[in-house]
mmCIF file of C-alpha atoms in Angstrom:
data_model
loop_
_atom_site.group_PDB
_atom_site.id
_atom_site.type_symbol
_atom_site.label_atom_id
_atom_site.label_comp_id
_atom_site.label_asym_id
_atom_site.label_seq_id
_atom_site.Cartn_x
_atom_site.Cartn_y
_atom_site.Cartn_z
ATOM 1 C CA ALA A 1 -1.427 -2.271 -18.626
ATOM 2 C CA GLN A 2 -0.666 -3.279 -22.209
ATOM 3 C CA HIS A 3 3.079 -2.977 -21.611
ATOM 4 C CA TYR A 4 2.679 -5.224 -18.563
ATOM 5 C CA LYS A 5 0.787 -7.835 -20.594
ATOM 6 C CA ASN A 6 3.452 -7.700 -23.315
ATOM 7 C CA GLY A 7 6.262 -8.169 -20.795
ATOM 8 C CA ASN A 8 7.694 -4.707 -21.393
ATOM 9 C CA PHE A 9 8.135 -4.063 -17.690
ATOM 10 C CA ALA A 10 10.329 -0.964 -17.975
ATOM 11 C CA ALA A 11 7.650 0.816 -20.007
ATOM 12 C CA ALA A 12 4.969 -0.498 -17.662
ATOM 13 C CA VAL A 13 6.836 1.025 -14.697
ATOM 14 C CA ARG A 14 6.594 4.461 -16.284
ATOM 15 C CA GLY A 15 2.888 4.033 -16.990
ATOM 16 C CA TYR A 16 1.980 2.768 -13.544
ATOM 17 C CA GLU A 17 4.069 5.432 -11.798
ATOM 18 C CA GLU A 18 2.355 8.151 -13.820
ATOM 19 C CA GLY A 19 -1.095 6.717 -13.160
ATOM 20 C CA LEU A 20 -0.494 6.461 -9.426
ATOM 21 C CA ARG A 21 0.964 9.969 -9.350
ATOM 22 C CA ILE A 22 -2.225 11.293 -10.966
ATOM 23 C CA SER A 23 -4.755 9.360 -8.879
ATOM 24 C CA LYS A 24 -3.628 7.318 -5.908
ATOM 25 C CA SER A 25 -7.193 7.196 -4.626
ATOM 26 C CA HIS A 26 -8.611 5.530 -7.752
ATOM 27 C CA PRO A 27 -10.447 2.246 -7.022
ATOM 28 C CA ALA A 28 -7.861 0.369 -9.115
ATOM 29 C CA ALA A 29 -4.878 1.963 -7.360
ATOM 30 C CA LEU A 30 -4.123 -1.089 -5.220
ATOM 31 C CA SER A 31 -4.100 -3.319 -8.281
ATOM 32 C CA ALA A 32 -1.787 -0.825 -9.988
ATOM 33 C CA GLN A 33 0.523 -0.851 -6.957
ATOM 34 C CA LEU A 34 0.699 -4.644 -7.032
ATOM 35 C CA ASP A 35 1.398 -4.672 -10.763
ATOM 36 C CA LEU A 36 4.009 -1.947 -10.334
ATOM 37 C CA SER A 37 5.731 -3.893 -7.558
ATOM 38 C CA TYR A 38 5.985 -6.876 -9.930
ATOM 39 C CA CYS A 39 7.388 -4.637 -12.653
ATOM 40 C CA TYR A 40 9.969 -3.340 -10.194
ATOM 41 C CA LEU A 41 10.895 -6.924 -9.364
ATOM 42 C CA ARG A 42 11.249 -7.855 -13.023
ATOM 43 C CA THR A 43 13.436 -4.806 -13.715
ATOM 44 C CA GLY A 44 15.708 -5.440 -10.726
ATOM 45 C CA LYS A 45 14.356 -2.600 -8.587
ATOM 46 C CA LEU A 46 13.906 -4.660 -5.451
ATOM 47 C CA ILE A 47 14.206 -1.789 -3.003
ATOM 48 C CA GLU A 48 11.461 0.083 -4.846
ATOM 49 C CA ALA A 49 9.269 -3.037 -4.895
ATOM 50 C CA GLU A 50 9.758 -3.532 -1.168
ATOM 51 C CA ALA A 51 8.982 0.123 -0.363
ATOM 52 C CA LEU A 52 5.849 0.120 -2.520
ATOM 53 C CA LEU A 53 4.545 -3.074 -0.929
ATOM 54 C CA LYS A 54 5.210 -1.708 2.568
ATOM 55 C CA GLU A 55 3.221 1.401 1.647
ATOM 56 C CA ALA A 56 0.376 -0.676 0.208
ATOM 57 C CA LEU A 57 0.324 -2.930 3.283
ATOM 58 C CA ALA A 58 0.137 0.098 5.603
ATOM 59 C CA ASP A 59 -2.944 1.269 3.701
ATOM 60 C CA HIS A 60 -4.513 -2.205 3.372
ATOM 61 C CA GLU A 61 -3.507 -4.242 6.438
ATOM 62 C CA ASP A 62 -6.298 -6.730 5.764
ATOM 63 C CA LYS A 63 -4.915 -7.825 2.375
ATOM 64 C CA ALA A 64 -2.879 -10.998 2.853
ATOM 65 C CA GLU A 65 -1.735 -10.953 -0.772
ATOM 66 C CA ILE A 66 0.296 -7.806 -0.123
ATOM 67 C CA ALA A 67 1.997 -9.323 2.924
ATOM 68 C CA ILE A 68 2.811 -12.476 0.967
ATOM 69 C CA ARG A 69 4.326 -10.514 -1.917
ATOM 70 C CA LEU A 70 6.335 -8.403 0.525
ATOM 71 C CA ALA A 71 7.634 -11.514 2.291
ATOM 72 C CA LYS A 72 8.683 -13.038 -1.040
ATOM 73 C CA ILE A 73 10.592 -9.887 -2.006
ATOM 74 C CA GLN A 74 12.273 -9.763 1.397
ATOM 75 C CA LEU A 75 13.238 -13.426 1.197
ATOM 76 C CA PHE A 76 14.710 -12.800 -2.227
ATOM 77 C CA MET A 77 16.649 -9.863 -0.766
ATOM 78 C CA TRP A 78 17.583 -11.903 2.376
ATOM 79 C CA ARG A 79 15.937 -9.388 4.724
#
């Protein structure tokens, strides 16, 4: 999370991916997915951001924030 706060999004991607690989069922996993999707956006990995948000939305259909972030990414990508 420190890399994220410092704006070092490429390093943050590696940290979040590793954390989610280790424990996707952790209570903070959704927050990590949202942060990771933003890091993907900031590093130009739009397809990865879209896929991650689709996965998060499938697991948390009741979370409007995920749907909004996904829509923003898709608008940016013209999908």
